[in-house]
Coordinates of C-alpha atoms and ligand atoms in Angstrom, one line a residue:
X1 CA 148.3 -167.2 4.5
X2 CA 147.5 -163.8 6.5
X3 CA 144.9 -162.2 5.1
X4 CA 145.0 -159.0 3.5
X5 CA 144.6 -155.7 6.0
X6 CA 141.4 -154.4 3.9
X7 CA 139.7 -157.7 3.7
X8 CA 140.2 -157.3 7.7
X9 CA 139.2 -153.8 8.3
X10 CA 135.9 -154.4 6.5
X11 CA 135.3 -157.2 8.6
X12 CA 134.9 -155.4 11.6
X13 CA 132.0 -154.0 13.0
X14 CA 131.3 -150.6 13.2
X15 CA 131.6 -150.1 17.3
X16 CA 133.6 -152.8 17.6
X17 CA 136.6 -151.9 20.2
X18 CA 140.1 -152.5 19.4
X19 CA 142.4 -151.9 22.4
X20 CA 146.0 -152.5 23.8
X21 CA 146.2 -154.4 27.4
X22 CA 149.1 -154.3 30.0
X23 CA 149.4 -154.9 33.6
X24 CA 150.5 -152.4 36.5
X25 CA 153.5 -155.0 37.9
X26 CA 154.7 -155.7 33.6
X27 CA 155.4 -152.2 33.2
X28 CA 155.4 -149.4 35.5
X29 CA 158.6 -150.2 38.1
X30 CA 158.6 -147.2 40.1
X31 CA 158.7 -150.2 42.8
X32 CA 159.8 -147.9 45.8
X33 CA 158.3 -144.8 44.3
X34 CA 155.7 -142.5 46.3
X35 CA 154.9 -144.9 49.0
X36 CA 154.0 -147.9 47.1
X37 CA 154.0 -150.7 49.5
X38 CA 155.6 -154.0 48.4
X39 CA 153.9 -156.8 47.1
X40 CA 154.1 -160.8 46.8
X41 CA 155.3 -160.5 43.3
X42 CA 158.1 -158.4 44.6
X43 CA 159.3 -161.0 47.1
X44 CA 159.1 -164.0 44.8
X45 CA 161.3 -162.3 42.0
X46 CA 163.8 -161.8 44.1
X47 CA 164.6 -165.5 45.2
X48 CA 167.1 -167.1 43.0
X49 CA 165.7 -169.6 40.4
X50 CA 162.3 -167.5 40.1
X51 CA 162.8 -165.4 37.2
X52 CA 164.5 -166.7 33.9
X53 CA 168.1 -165.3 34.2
X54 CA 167.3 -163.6 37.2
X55 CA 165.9 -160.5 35.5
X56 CA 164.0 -158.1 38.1
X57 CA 160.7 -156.4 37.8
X58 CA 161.7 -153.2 39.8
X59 CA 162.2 -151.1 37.0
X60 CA 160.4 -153.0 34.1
X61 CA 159.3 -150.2 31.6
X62 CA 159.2 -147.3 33.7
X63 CA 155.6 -146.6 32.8
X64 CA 155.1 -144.8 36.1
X65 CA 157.6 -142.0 35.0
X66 CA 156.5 -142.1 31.4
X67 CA 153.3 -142.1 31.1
X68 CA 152.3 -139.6 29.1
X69 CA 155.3 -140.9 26.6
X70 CA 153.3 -144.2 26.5
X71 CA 149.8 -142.7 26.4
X72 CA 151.0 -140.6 23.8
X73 CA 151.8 -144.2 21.9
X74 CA 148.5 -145.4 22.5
X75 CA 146.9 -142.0 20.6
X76 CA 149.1 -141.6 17.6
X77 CA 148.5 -145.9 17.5
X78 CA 144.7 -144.8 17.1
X79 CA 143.4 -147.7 19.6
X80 CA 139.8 -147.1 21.2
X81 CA 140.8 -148.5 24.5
X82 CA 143.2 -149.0 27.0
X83 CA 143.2 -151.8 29.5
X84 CA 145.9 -151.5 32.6
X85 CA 145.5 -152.7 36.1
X86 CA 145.5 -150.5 39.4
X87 CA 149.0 -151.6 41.5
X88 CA 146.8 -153.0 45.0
X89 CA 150.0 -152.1 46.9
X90 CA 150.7 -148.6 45.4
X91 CA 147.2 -147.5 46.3
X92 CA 146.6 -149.3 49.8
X93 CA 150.1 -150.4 51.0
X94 CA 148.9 -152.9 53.0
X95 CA 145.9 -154.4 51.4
X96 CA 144.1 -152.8 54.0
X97 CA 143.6 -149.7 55.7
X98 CA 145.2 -146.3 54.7
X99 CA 145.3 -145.6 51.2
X100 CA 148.6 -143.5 49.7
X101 CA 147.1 -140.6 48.2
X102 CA 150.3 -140.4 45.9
X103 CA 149.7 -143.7 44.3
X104 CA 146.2 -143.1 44.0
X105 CA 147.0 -139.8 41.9
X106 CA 148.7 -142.0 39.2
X107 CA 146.0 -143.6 38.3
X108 CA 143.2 -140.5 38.5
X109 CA 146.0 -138.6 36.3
X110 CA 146.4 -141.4 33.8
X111 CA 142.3 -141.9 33.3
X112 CA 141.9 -138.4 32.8
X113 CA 144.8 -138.0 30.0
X114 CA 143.1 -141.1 28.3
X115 CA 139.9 -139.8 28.3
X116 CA 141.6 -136.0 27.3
X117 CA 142.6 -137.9 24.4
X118 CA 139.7 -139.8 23.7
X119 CA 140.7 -143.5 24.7
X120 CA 138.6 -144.7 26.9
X121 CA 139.9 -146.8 30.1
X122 CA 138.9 -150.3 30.7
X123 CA 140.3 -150.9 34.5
X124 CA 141.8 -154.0 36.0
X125 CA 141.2 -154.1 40.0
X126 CA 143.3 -157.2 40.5
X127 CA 146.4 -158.6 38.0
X128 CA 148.0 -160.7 40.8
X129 CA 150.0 -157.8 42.5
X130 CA 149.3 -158.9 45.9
X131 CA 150.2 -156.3 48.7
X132 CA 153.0 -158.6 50.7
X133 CA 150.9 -158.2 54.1
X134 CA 148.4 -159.6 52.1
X135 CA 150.3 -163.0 50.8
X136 CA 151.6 -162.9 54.5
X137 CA 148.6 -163.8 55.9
X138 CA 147.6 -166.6 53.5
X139 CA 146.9 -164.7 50.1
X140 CA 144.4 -166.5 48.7
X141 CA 144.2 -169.2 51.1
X142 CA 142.6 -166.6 53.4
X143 CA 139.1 -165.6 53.0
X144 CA 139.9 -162.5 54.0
X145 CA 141.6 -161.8 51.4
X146 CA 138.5 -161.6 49.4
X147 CA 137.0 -159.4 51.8
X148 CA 140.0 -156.7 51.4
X149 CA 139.6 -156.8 47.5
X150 CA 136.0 -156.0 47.8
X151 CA 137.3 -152.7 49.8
X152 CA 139.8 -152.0 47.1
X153 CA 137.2 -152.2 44.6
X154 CA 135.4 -148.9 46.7
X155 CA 138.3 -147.3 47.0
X156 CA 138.7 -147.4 43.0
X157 CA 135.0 -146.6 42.7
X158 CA 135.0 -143.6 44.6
X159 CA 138.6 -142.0 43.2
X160 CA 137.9 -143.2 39.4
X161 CA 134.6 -144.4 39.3
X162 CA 132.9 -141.3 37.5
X163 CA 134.9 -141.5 34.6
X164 CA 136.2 -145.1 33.9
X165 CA 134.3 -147.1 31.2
X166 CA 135.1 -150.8 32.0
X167 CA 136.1 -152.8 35.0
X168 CA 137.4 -155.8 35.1
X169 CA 137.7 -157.5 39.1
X170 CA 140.2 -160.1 38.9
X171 CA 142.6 -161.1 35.8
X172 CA 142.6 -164.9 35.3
X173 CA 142.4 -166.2 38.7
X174 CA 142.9 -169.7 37.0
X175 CA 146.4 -168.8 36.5
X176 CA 146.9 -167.6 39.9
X177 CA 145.9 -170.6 41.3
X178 CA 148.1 -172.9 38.9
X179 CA 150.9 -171.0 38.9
X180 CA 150.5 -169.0 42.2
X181 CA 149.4 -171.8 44.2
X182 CA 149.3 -175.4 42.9
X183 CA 152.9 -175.6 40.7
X184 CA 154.5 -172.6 42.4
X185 CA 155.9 -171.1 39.4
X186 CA 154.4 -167.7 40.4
X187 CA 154.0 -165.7 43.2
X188 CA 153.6 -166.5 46.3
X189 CA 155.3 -169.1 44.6
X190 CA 153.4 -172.2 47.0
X191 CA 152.9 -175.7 45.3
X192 CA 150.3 -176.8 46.8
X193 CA 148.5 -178.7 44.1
X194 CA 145.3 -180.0 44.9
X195 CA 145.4 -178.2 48.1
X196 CA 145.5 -175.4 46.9
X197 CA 141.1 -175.2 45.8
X198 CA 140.2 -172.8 47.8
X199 CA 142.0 -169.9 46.0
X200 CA 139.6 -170.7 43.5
X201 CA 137.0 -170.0 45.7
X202 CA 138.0 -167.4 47.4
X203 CA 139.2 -165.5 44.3
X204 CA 136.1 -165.6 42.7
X205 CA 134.4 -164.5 45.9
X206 CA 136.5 -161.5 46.0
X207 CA 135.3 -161.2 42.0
X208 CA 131.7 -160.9 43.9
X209 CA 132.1 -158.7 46.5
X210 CA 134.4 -156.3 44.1
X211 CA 131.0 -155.9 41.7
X212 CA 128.9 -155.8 44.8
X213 CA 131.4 -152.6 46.2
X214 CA 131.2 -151.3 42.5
X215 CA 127.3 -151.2 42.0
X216 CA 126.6 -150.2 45.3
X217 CA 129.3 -147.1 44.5
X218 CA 127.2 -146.4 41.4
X219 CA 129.9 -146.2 38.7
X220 CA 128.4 -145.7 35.4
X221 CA 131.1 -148.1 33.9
X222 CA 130.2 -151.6 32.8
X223 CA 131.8 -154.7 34.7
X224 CA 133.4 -157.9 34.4
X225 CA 135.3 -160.6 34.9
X226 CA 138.6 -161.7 32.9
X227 CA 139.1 -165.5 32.9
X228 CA 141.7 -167.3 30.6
X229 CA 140.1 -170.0 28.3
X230 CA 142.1 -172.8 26.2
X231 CA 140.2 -175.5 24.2
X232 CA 141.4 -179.3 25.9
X233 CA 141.9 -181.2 23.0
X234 CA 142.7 -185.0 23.3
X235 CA 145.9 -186.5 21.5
X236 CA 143.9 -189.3 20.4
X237 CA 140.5 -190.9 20.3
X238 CA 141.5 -193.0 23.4
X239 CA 139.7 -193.1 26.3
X240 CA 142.8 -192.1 29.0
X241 CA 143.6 -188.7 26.6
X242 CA 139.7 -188.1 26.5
X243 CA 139.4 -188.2 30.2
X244 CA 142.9 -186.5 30.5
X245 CA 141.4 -183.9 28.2
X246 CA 138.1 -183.5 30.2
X247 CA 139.7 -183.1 33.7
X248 CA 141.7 -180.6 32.0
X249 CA 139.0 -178.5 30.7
X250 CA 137.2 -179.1 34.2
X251 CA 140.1 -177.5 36.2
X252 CA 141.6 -174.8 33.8
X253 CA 138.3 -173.9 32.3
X254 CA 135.1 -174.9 33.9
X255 CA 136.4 -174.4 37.4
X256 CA 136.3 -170.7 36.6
X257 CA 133.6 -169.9 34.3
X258 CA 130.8 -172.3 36.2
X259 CA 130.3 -170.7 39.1
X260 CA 130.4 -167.1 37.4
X261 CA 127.8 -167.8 34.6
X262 CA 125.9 -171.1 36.2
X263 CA 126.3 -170.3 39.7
X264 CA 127.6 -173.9 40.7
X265 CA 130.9 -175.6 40.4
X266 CA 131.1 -178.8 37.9
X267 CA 130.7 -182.0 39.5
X268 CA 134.2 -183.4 39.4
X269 CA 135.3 -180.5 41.7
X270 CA 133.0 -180.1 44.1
X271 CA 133.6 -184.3 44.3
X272 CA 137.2 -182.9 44.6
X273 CA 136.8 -180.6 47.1
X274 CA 135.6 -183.3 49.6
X275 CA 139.4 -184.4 50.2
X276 CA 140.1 -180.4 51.0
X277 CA 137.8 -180.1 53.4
X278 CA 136.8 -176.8 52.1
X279 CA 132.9 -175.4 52.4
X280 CA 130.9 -173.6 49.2
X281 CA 128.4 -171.5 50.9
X282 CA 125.2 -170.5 49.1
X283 CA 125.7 -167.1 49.5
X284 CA 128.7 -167.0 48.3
X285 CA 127.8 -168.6 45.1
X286 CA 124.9 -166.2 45.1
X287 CA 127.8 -163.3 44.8
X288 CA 129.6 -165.0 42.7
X289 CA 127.3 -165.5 39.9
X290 CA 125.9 -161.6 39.9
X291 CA 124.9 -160.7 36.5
X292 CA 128.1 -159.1 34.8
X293 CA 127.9 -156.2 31.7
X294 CA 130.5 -158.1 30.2
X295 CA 132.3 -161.5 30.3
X296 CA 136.4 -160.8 29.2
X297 CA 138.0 -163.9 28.1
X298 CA 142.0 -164.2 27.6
X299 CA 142.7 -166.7 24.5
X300 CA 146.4 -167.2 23.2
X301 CA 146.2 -171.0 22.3
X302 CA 144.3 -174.1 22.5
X303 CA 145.9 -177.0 24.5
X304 CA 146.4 -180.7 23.6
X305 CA 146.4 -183.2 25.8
X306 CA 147.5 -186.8 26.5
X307 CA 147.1 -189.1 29.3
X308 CA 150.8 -190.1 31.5
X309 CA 154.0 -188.4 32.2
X310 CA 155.3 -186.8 29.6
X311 CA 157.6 -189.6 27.2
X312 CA 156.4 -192.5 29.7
X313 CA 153.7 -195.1 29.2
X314 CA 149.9 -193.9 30.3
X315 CA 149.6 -195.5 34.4
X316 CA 148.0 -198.3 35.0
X317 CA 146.2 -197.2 37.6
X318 CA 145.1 -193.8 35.0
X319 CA 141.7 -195.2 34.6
X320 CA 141.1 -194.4 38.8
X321 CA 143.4 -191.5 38.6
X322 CA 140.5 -189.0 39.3
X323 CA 140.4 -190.4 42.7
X324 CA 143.7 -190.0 43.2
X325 CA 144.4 -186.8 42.9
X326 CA 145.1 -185.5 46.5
X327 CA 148.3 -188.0 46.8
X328 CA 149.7 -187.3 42.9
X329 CA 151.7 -184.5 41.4
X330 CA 149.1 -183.8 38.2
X331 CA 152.0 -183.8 35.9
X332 CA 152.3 -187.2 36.1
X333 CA 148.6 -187.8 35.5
X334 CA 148.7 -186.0 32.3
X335 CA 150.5 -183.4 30.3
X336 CA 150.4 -181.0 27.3
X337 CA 151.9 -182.3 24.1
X338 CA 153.3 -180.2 21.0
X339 CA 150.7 -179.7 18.5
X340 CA 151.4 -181.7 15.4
X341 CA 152.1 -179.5 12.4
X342 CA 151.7 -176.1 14.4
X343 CA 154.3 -172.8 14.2
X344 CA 154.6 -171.7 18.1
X345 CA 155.6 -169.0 19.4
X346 CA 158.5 -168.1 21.7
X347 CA 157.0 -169.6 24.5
X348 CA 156.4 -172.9 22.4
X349 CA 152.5 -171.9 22.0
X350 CA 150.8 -173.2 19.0
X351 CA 149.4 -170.7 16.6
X352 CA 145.8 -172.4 15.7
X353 CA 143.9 -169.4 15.1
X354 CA 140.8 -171.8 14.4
X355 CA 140.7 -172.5 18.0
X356 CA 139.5 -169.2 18.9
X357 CA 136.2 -169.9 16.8
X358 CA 136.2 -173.3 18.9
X359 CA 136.8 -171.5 22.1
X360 CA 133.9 -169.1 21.3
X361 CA 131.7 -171.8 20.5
X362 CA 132.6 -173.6 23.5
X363 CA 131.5 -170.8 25.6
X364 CA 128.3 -170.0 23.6
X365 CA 127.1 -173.4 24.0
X366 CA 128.1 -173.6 27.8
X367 CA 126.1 -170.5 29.1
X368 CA 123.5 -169.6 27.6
X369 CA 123.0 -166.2 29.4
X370 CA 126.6 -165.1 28.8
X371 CA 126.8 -161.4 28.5
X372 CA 128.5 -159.7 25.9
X373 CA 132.2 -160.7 25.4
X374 CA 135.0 -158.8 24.9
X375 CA 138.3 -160.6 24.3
X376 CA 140.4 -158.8 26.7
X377 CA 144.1 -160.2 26.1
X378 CA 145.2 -161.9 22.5
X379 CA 148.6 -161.8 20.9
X380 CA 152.1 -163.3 20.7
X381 CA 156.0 -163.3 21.8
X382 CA 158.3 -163.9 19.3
X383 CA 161.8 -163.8 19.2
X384 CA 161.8 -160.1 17.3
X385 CA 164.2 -159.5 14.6
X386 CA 165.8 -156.1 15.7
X387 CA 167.9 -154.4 12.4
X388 CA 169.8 -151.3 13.7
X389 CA 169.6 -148.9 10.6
X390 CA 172.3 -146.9 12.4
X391 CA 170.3 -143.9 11.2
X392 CA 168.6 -142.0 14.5
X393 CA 166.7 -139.7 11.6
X394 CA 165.2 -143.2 10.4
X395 CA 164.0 -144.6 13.8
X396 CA 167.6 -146.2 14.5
X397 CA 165.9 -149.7 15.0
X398 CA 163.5 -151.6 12.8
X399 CA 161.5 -154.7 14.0
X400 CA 159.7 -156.8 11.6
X401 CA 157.7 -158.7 13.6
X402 CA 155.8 -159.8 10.5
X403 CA 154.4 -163.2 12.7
X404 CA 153.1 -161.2 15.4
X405 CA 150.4 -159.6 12.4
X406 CA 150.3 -162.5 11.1
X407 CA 148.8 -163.8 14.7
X408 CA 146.8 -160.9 15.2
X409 CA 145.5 -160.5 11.9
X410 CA 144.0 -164.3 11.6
X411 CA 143.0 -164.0 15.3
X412 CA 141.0 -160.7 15.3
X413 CA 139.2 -162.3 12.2
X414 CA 138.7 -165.1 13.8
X415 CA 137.2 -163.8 16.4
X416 CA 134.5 -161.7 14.0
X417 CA 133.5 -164.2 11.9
X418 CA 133.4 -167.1 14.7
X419 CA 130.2 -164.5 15.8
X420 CA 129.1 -163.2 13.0
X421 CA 125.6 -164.3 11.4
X422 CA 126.4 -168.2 11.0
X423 CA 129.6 -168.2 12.5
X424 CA 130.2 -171.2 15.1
X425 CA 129.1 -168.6 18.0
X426 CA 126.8 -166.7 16.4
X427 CA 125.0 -166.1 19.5
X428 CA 127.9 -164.4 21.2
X429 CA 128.1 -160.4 21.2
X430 CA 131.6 -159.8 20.8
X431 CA 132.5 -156.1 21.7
X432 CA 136.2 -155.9 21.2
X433 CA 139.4 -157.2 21.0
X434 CA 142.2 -155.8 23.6
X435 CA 146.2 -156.9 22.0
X436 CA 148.4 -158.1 24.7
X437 CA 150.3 -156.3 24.5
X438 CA 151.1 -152.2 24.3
X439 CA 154.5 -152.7 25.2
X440 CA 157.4 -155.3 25.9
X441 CA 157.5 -155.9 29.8
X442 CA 158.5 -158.1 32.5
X443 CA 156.5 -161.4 31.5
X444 CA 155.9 -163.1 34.9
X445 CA 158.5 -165.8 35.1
X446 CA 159.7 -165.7 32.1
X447 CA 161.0 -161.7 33.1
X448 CA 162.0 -159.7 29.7
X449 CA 162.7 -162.9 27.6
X450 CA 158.9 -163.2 26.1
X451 CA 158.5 -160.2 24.4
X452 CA 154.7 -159.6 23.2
X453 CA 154.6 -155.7 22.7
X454 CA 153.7 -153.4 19.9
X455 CA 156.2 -151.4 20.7
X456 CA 159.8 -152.8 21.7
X457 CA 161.1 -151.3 24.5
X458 CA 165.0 -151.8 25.2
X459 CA 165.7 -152.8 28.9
X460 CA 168.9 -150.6 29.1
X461 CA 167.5 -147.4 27.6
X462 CA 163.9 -147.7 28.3
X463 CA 163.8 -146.5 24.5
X464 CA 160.2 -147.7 23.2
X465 CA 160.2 -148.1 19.5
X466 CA 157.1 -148.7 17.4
X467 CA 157.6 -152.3 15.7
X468 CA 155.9 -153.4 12.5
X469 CA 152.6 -154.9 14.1
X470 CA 151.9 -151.2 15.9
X471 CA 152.0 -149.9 12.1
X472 CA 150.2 -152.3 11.1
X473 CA 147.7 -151.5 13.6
X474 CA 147.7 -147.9 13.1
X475 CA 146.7 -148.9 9.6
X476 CA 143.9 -151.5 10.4
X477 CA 142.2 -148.9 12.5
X478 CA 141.9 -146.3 9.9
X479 CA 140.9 -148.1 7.1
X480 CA 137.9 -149.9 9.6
X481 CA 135.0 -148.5 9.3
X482 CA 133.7 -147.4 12.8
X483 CA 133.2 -146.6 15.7
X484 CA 130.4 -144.6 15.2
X485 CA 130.3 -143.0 18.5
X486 CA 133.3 -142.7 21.3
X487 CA 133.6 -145.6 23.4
X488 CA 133.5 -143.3 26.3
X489 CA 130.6 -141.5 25.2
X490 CA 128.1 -142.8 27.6
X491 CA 130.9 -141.3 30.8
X492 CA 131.4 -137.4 31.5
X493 CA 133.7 -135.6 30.1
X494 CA 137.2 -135.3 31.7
X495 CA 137.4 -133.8 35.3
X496 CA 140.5 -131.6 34.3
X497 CA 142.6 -131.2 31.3
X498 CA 146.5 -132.2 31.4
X499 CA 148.9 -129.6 30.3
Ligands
FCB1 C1 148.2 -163.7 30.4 C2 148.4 -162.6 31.5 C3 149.2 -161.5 31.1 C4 150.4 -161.9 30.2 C5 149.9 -162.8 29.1 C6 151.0 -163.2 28.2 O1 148.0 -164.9 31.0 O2 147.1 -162.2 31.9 O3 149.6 -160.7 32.2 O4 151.3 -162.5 31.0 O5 149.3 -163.9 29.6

């Protein structure tokens, strides 16, 4: 049962944020515009057999030409905050060296028509668009690569630094890995599997030195990290699923958040890491772990898992699989299973809003000194019923995305009462929610077939129209009853006023 919008709005906090989330590469297109410089992402979508039915990225939604149309959504939507990612490659070509004043220009025009209409910017340095020279000389498998982020992060500093009010470094560098690097179902599309460890590393390094370039730049703004967290749930008491379950949650999970909030990786990888031959410095984990303002966590779904190839009988030799790794493809160590009795969503995730609590607790129990949390990504793709009225006066097309509320609704309460007083993470300060997402785009792999927006937007037309959920919205956040102050109000006014 959803429950009811008021019952909702008084449920959250006064000076709680709600926001709307995209990513530069899901939306803007505008590939070869201005100088932009191509990227890794741009390569991999265009081989055959990348993208779902070959759909391309180039154009997308055409933010970059309508920006002020979509900034205009985000207003009239009444949303606090806005969280996009800088394009690497628009801004600094090559990933190193000259920047391209142009593309820089986007993004100082864009902060300062959020902030002229009081939505306050929450910045994503890196949402895996990889300049190409970049992936070229070993992407993440390069050190260096860390090194370059860390200089993009100044370059951000000094041209936004003054007025935007939340950074995020990297975007779920678990999924870059897994994807990216170990299953090669993203760019630069390499399948590496175990081999592929030291993008961990050397993501999370870049994480450091990108806060280390930010703070010694002296932005106001508060920073963090974003890193995606699923509860690992065993299909059954047994002890293969358990330890299926637990290596799981060790490489999707702990791999990520360890060294950020403990400083250390867990056991089982650094045991890993021996057959990588692949060194953790001190120092690096010194960076690493910097205290943050904020910890952003991504949740859609929690994750249930089962020992074996998927259909086939658990291995024999399962019980000394751990050791194994480096010679066996992990899906046929383990895999994911449906979860029994749960509605998905297009992309066959379970909806188990309860999970969220579980994820919070998870994390509340796991580190102790975690900062505040804002949940920086939540919501759905569903299949959207579009009705054409075939009257233009009426909005022309209606979308009743009524399970899309439905998810956000149960999540977002979730989410409060999980960390409320006696909640299962009542020790967690949770600052805001951020909807994935403001608009449909170009979902990774999956290219326009996962819609998540708000607002639809139609491929051919580049129409955007408002669907259900973004009314819905609209309503929740002016029934709530805060915020009692801007969320920008700690940051200077504008620089200049758009026309
Ligand atoms: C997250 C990504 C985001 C989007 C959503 C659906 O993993 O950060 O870009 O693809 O999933």
């Amino acid at each position: 049962m959803a429950i009811s919008d008021l019952g909702l709005a008084d449920a959250i906090p006064p000076d709680f944020t709600l926001g709307v989330a995209t990513s530069a590469f899901q939306i803007e297109g505008a590939a070869d515009a201005d100088g932009r410089g191509p990227s890794g992402w741009d390569v991999f979508a265009r081989q055959p057999g990348h993208i779902v039915d070959g759909h391309s990225p180039m154009v997308s939604c055409d933010h970059y030409h309508r920006m002020h149309e979509d900034v205009a959504l985000i207003k009239a939507l009444g949303a606090d905050s806005y969280r996009f990612s800088l394009s690497w490659p628009r801004i600094q070509p090559q990933g190193s060296g000259p920047v391209n004043k142009a593309g820089l220009d986007f993004y100082d025009r864009l902060v300062d028509e959020l902030l002229a209409n009081d939505i306050s910017p929450m910045v994503t340095l890196y949402h895996w668009e990889t300049p190409l020279a970049l992936d070229e000389a070993g992407g993440w498998m390069n050190r260096d690569t860390a090194y370059r982020l860390g200089d993009f992060a100044d370059i951000a500093a000094q041209a936004l630094g003054d007025r935007v009010r939340r950074w995020v470094t990297v975007n779920e560098p678990a999924t870059v890995t897994v994807n990216g690097y170990a299953l090669g179902i993203h760019a630069p599309g390499e399948s590496l599997f175990l081999k592929a460890l030291p993008t961990v590393h050397h993501q999370l390094l870049g994480h450091g030195l990108a806060v280390q370039a930010l703070r010694s730049a002296g932005v106001p703004g508060e920073i963090g990290i974003t890193n995606v967290y699923s509860p690992m749930v065993p299909a059954s008491d047994g002890a293969l699923d358990k330890i299926s379950a637990g290596l799981m949650d060790a490489v999707q999970n702990r791999l990520f958040a360890d060294p950020v909030l403990l400083g250390k990786y867990p056991a089982l990888v650094s045991a890993a890491n021996m057959l990588t031959s692949f060194s953790i410095d001190d120092d690096d984990l010194a960076l690493i772990s910097q205290p943050l303002d904020f910890y952003g966590l991504n949740y859609y779904m929690p994750t249930r898992v089962a020992a074996g190839a998927s259909g086939d009988p658990v291995p024999e030799a399962m019980a000394g699989a751990l050791g194994d790794l480096g010679e066996t493809v992990p899906g046929a160590l383990l895999h994911i299973t449906p979860w029994p009795g749960a509605e998905t969503t297009a992309y066959g995730w379970p909806i188990v809003p309860e999970y969220l609590s579980v994820a919070l607790a998870e994390l509340s129990e796991r580190y102790p000194d975690l900062p505040p949390v804002f949940i920086t990504e939540g919501g759905a793709s569903f299949d959207d019923r579009i009705t054409r009225t075939g009257d233009p006066a009426e909005g022309d097309v209606v979308i009743a995305d009524e399970a899309r509320i439905r998810y956000l609704a149960d999540h977002i309460h979730t989410a409060i009462a999980a960390t409320s007083a006696g909640g299962a993470a009542e020790s967690i300060a949770l600052r805001g929610y951020y909807v994935w997402s403001l608009l449909d785009n170009f979902e990774w792999q999956a290219g326009y077939q996962q819609p998540f927006g708000l607002v639809h937007v139609d491929f051919s037309s580049l129409k955007r129209t408002p669907k259900a959920s973004y009314y819905w919205l609209q309503k929740l956040l002016s029934a709530r009853r805060g915020p009692t102050a801007p969320d920008d109000s700690k940051l200077p006014a504008p620089r200049r006023t758009i026309g």
